[in-house]
GROMACS .gro file of C-alpha atoms in nm:
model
  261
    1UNK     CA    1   3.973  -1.118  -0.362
    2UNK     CA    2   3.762  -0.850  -0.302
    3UNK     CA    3   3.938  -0.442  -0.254
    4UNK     CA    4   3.903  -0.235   0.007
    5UNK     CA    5   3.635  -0.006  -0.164
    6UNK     CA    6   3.427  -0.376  -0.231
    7UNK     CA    7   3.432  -0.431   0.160
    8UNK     CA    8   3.309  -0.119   0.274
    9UNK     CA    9   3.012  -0.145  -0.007
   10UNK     CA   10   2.919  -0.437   0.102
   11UNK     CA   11   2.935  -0.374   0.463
   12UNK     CA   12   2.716  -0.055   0.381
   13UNK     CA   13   2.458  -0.253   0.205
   14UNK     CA   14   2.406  -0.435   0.522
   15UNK     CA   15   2.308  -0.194   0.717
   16UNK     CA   16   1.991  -0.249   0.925
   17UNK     CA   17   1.760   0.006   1.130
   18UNK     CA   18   1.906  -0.024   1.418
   19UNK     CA   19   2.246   0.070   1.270
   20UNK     CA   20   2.240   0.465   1.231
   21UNK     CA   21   2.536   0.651   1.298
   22UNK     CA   22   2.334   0.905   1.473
   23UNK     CA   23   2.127   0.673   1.789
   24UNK     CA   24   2.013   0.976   1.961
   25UNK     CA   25   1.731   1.121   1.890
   26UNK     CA   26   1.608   1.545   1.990
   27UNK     CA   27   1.251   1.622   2.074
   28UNK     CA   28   1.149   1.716   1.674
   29UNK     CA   29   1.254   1.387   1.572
   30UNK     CA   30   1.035   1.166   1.803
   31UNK     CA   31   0.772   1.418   1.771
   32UNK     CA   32   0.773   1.354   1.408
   33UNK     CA   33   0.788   0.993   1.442
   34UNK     CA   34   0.516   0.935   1.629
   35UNK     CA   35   0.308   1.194   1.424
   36UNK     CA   36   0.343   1.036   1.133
   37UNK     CA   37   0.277   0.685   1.276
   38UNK     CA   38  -0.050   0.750   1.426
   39UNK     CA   39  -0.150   0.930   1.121
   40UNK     CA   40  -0.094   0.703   0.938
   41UNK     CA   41  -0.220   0.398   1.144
   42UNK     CA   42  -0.566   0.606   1.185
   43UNK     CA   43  -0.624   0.724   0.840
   44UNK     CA   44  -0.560   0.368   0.711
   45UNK     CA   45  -0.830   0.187   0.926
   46UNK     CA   46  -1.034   0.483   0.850
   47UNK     CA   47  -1.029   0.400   0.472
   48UNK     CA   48  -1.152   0.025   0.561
   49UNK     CA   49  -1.404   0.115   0.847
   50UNK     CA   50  -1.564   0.416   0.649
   51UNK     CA   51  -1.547   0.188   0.348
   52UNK     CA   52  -1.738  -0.066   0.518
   53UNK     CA   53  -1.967   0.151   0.743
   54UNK     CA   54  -2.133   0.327   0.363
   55UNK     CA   55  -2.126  -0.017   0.199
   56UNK     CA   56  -2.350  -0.185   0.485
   57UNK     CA   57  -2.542   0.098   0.593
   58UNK     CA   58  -2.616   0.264   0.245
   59UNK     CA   59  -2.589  -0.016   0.020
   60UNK     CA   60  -2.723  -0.273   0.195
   61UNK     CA   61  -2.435  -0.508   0.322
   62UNK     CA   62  -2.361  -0.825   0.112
   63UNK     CA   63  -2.474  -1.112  -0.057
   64UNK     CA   64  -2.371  -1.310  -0.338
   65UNK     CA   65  -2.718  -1.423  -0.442
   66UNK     CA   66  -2.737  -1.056  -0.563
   67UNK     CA   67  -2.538  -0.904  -0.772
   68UNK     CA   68  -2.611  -0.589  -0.694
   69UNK     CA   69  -2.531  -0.653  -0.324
   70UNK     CA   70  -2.221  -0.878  -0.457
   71UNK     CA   71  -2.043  -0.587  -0.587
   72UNK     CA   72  -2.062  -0.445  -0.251
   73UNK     CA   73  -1.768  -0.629  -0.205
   74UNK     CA   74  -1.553  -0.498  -0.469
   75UNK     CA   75  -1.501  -0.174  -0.272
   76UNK     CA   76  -1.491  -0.340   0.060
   77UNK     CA   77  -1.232  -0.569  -0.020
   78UNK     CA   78  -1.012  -0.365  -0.279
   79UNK     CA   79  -0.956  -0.084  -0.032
   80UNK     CA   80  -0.887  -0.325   0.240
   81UNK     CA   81  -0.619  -0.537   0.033
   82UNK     CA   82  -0.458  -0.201  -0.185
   83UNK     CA   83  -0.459   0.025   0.082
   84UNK     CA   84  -0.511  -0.087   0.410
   85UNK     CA   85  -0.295  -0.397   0.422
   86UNK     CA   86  -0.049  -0.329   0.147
   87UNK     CA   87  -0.016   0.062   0.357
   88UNK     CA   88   0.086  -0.108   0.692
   89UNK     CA   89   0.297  -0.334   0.494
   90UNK     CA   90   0.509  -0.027   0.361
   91UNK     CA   91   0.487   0.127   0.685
   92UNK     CA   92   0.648  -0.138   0.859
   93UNK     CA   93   0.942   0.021   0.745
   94UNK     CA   94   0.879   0.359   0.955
   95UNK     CA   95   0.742   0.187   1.225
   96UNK     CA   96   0.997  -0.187   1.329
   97UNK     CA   97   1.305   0.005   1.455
   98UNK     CA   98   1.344  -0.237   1.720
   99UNK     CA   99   1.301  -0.551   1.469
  100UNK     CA  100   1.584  -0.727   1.277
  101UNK     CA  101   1.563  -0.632   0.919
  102UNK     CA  102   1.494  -1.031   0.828
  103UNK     CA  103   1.177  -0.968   1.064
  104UNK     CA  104   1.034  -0.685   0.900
  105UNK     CA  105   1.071  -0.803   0.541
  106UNK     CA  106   0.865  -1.126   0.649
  107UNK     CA  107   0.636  -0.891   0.781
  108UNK     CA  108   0.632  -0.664   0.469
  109UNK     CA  109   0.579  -0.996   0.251
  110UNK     CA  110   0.276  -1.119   0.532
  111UNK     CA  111   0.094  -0.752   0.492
  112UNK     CA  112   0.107  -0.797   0.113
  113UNK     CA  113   0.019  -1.178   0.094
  114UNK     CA  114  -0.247  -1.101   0.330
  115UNK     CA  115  -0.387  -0.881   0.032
  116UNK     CA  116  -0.344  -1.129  -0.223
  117UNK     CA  117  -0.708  -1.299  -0.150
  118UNK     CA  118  -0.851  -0.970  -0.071
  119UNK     CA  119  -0.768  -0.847  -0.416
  120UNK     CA  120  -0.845  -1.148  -0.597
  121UNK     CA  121  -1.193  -1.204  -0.455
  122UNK     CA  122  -1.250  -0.826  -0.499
  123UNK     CA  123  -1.224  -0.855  -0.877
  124UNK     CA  124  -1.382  -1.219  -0.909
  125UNK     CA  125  -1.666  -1.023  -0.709
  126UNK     CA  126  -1.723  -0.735  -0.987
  127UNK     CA  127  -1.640  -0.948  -1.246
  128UNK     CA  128  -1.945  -1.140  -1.212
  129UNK     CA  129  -2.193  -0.876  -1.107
  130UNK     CA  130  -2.054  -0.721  -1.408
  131UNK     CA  131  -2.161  -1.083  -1.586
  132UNK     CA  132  -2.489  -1.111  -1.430
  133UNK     CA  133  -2.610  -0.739  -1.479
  134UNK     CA  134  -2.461  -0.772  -1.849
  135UNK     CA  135  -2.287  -0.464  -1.785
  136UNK     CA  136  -1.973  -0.408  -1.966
  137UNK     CA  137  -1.620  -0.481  -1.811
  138UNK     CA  138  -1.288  -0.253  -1.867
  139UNK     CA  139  -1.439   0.067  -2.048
  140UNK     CA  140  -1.372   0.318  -1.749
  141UNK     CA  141  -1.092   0.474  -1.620
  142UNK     CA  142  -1.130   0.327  -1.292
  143UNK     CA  143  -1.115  -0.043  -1.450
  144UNK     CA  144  -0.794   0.061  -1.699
  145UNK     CA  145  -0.642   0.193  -1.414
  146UNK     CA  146  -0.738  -0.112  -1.166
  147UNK     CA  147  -0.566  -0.357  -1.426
  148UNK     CA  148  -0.253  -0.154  -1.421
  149UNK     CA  149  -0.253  -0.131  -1.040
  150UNK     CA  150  -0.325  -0.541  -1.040
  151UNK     CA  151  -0.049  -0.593  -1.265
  152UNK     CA  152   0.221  -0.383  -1.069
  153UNK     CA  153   0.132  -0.513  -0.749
  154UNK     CA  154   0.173  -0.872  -0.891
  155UNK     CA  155   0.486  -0.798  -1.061
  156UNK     CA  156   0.641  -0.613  -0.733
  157UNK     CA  157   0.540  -0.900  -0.462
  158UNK     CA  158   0.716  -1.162  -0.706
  159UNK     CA  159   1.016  -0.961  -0.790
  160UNK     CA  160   1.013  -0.882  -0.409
  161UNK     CA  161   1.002  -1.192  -0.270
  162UNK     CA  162   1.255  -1.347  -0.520
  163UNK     CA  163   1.508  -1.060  -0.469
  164UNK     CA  164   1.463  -0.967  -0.084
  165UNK     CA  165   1.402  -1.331   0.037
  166UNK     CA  166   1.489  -1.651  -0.167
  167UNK     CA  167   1.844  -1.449  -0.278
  168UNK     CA  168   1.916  -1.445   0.086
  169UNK     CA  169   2.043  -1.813   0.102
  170UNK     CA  170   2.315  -1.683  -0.104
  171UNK     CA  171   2.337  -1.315   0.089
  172UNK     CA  172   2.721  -1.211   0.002
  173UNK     CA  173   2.691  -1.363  -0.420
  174UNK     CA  174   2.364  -1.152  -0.471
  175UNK     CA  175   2.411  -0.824  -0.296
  176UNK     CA  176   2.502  -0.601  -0.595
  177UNK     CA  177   2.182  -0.761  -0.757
  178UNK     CA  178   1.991  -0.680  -0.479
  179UNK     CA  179   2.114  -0.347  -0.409
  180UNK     CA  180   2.027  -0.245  -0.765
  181UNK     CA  181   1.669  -0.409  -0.695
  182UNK     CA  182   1.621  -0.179  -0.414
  183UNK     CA  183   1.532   0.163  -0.578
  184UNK     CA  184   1.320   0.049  -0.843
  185UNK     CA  185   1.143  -0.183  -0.606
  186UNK     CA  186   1.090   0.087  -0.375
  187UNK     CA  187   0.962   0.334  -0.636
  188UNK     CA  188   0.722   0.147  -0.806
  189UNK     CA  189   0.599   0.004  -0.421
  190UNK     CA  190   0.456   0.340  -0.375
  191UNK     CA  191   0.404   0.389  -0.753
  192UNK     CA  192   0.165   0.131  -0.692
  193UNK     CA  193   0.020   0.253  -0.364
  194UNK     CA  194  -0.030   0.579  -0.542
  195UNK     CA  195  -0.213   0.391  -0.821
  196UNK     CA  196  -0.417   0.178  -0.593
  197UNK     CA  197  -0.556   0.507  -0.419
  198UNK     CA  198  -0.609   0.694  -0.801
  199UNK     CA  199  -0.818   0.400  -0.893
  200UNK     CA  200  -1.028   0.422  -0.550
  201UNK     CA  201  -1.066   0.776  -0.564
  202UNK     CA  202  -1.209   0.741  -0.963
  203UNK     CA  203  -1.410   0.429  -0.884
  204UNK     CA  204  -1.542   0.595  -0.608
  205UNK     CA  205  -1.663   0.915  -0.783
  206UNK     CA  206  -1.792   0.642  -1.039
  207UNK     CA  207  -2.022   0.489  -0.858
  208UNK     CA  208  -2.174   0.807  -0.672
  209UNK     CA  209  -2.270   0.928  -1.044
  210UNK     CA  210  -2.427   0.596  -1.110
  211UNK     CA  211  -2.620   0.559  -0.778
  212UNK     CA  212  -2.697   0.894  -0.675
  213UNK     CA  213  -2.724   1.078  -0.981
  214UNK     CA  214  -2.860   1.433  -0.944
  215UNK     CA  215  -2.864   1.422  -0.565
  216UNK     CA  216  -2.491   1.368  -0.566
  217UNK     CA  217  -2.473   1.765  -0.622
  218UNK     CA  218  -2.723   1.818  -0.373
  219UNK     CA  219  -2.444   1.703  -0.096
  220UNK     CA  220  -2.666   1.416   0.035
  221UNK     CA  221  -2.589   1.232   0.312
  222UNK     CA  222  -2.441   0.946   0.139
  223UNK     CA  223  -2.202   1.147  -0.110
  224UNK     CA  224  -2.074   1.293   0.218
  225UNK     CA  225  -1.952   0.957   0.336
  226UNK     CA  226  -1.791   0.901  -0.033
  227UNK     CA  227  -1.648   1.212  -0.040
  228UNK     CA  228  -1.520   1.158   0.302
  229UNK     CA  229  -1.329   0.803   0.170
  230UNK     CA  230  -1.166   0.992  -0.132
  231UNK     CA  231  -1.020   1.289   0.125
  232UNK     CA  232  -0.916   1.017   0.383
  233UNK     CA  233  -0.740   0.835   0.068
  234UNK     CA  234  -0.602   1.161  -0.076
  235UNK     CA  235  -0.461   1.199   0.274
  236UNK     CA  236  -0.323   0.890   0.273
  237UNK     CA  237  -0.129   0.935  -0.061
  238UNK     CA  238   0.046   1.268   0.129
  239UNK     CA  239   0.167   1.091   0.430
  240UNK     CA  240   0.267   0.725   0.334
  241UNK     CA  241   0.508   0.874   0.065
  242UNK     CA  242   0.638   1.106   0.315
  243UNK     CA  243   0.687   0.822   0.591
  244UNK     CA  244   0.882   0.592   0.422
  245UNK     CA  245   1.110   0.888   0.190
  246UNK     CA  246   1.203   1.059   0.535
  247UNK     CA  247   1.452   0.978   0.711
  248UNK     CA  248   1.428   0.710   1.021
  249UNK     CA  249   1.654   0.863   1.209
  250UNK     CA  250   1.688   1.197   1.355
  251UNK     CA  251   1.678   1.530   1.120
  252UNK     CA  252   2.044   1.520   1.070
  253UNK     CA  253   2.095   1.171   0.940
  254UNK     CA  254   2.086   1.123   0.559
  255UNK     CA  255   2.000   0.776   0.515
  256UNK     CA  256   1.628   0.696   0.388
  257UNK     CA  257   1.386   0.411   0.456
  258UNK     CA  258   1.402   0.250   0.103
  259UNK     CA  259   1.729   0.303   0.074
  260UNK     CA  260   1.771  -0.010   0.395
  261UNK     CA  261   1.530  -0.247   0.240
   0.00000   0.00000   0.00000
């Protein structure tokens, strides 16, 4: 039989969004909220649009009976899975309020499943332009630190959707394990978003060495656009922290995002 201590914990462990203390929210507060969403939403579309915009209109689109054009993919499809999907998928917790807390984790797990193929056929694409070029694989920075990112991002979604979903069927037995999941889960969730972006930003400076050479310090048109990706990612790794370690409710209540999931 459980004490009265054990009963409040575990009521307090299932607390949802729409369970602050505090429901009423002052000018700043909404203000905020919606600043950070829009933000957020824009510069995260950005990242995929821009990313797709220099890849089609500078380096000639796609086609995997080139290698060169193959790898245009890589970029493409990495941003798009690391960033873009797996961003929306952590600001789901910002954003679903209104939504049962069962809803948004299916939605969290859809965002990040959703990048699953994207990240898979983003490697098998440089991988073998790699192979066909005979250029080396995993001597840079950018591919030491892709491999780490890959290998967080797997272990998180599997961890994640073992603790946060399947351990539901047996909700009251495997609260304390899943209360102890939630910190480190949400730390090294935007551990690895942070990651994901450090390994765009370094590929990306990679590749405008390799392609435009000397004319990348003579601000060309083209390093513009790159440059442009790297600040809209560097942006990116400000606010998404920020959105999901501030607090969902009003100023004055101390409860934070990751500390609900």
């Amino acid at each position: 039989m459980r004490t009265g201590r054990e009963d409040r914990t575990v009521e307090k462990l299932k607390l949802r969004y729409d369970d602050d203390d505090d429901r009423v929210w002052n000018c700043g507060a909404w203000f905020e909220y919606i600043l950070v969403v829009v933000v957020s939403s824009i510069l995260l579309i950005a990242a995929s649009v821009l990313t797709i915009f220099w890849t089609i209109y500078y380096r000639k689109g796609f086609n995997m009976d080139d290698p060169k054009l193959q790898f245009n993919l890589h970029p493409v499809l990495m941003i798009g899975g690391y960033i873009t999907l797996s961003g929306f998928s952590i600001l789901l917790y910002r954003i679903c309020r209104c939504c049962s807390h069962l809803i948004v984790k299916l939605c969290h797990t859809f965002f990040h499943a959703c990048s699953i193929p994207c990240i898979v056929i983003g490697f098998m694409a440089v991988w073998d332009s790699h192979n066909q070029q005979q250029i080396p694989n995993f001597y840079s920075l950018h591919s030491w630190l892709g491999m780490i990112t890959m290998g967080l991002f797997a272990l998180q979604f599997v961890l994640g959707f073992f603790s946060f979903l399947i351990l539901l069927c047996c909700e009251n037995a495997t609260y304390k394990f899943r209360s102890t999941m939630v910190p480190i889960h949400a730390s090294f969730g935007v551990a690895t978003f942070m990651l994901a972006i450090a390994t765009a930003v370094t590929g990306l400076t990679q590749k405008a060495h390799f392609e435009l050479g000397e004319n990348y310090s003579q601000t060309v048109e083209e390093g513009i656009i790159m440059n442009s990706i790297g600040v809209i990612l560097t942006g990116l790794g400000i606010i998404i922290p920020f959105a999901v370690r501030r607090s969902n409710s009003p100023a004055n209540c101390k409860v934070y995002v990751t500390e609900r999931i």
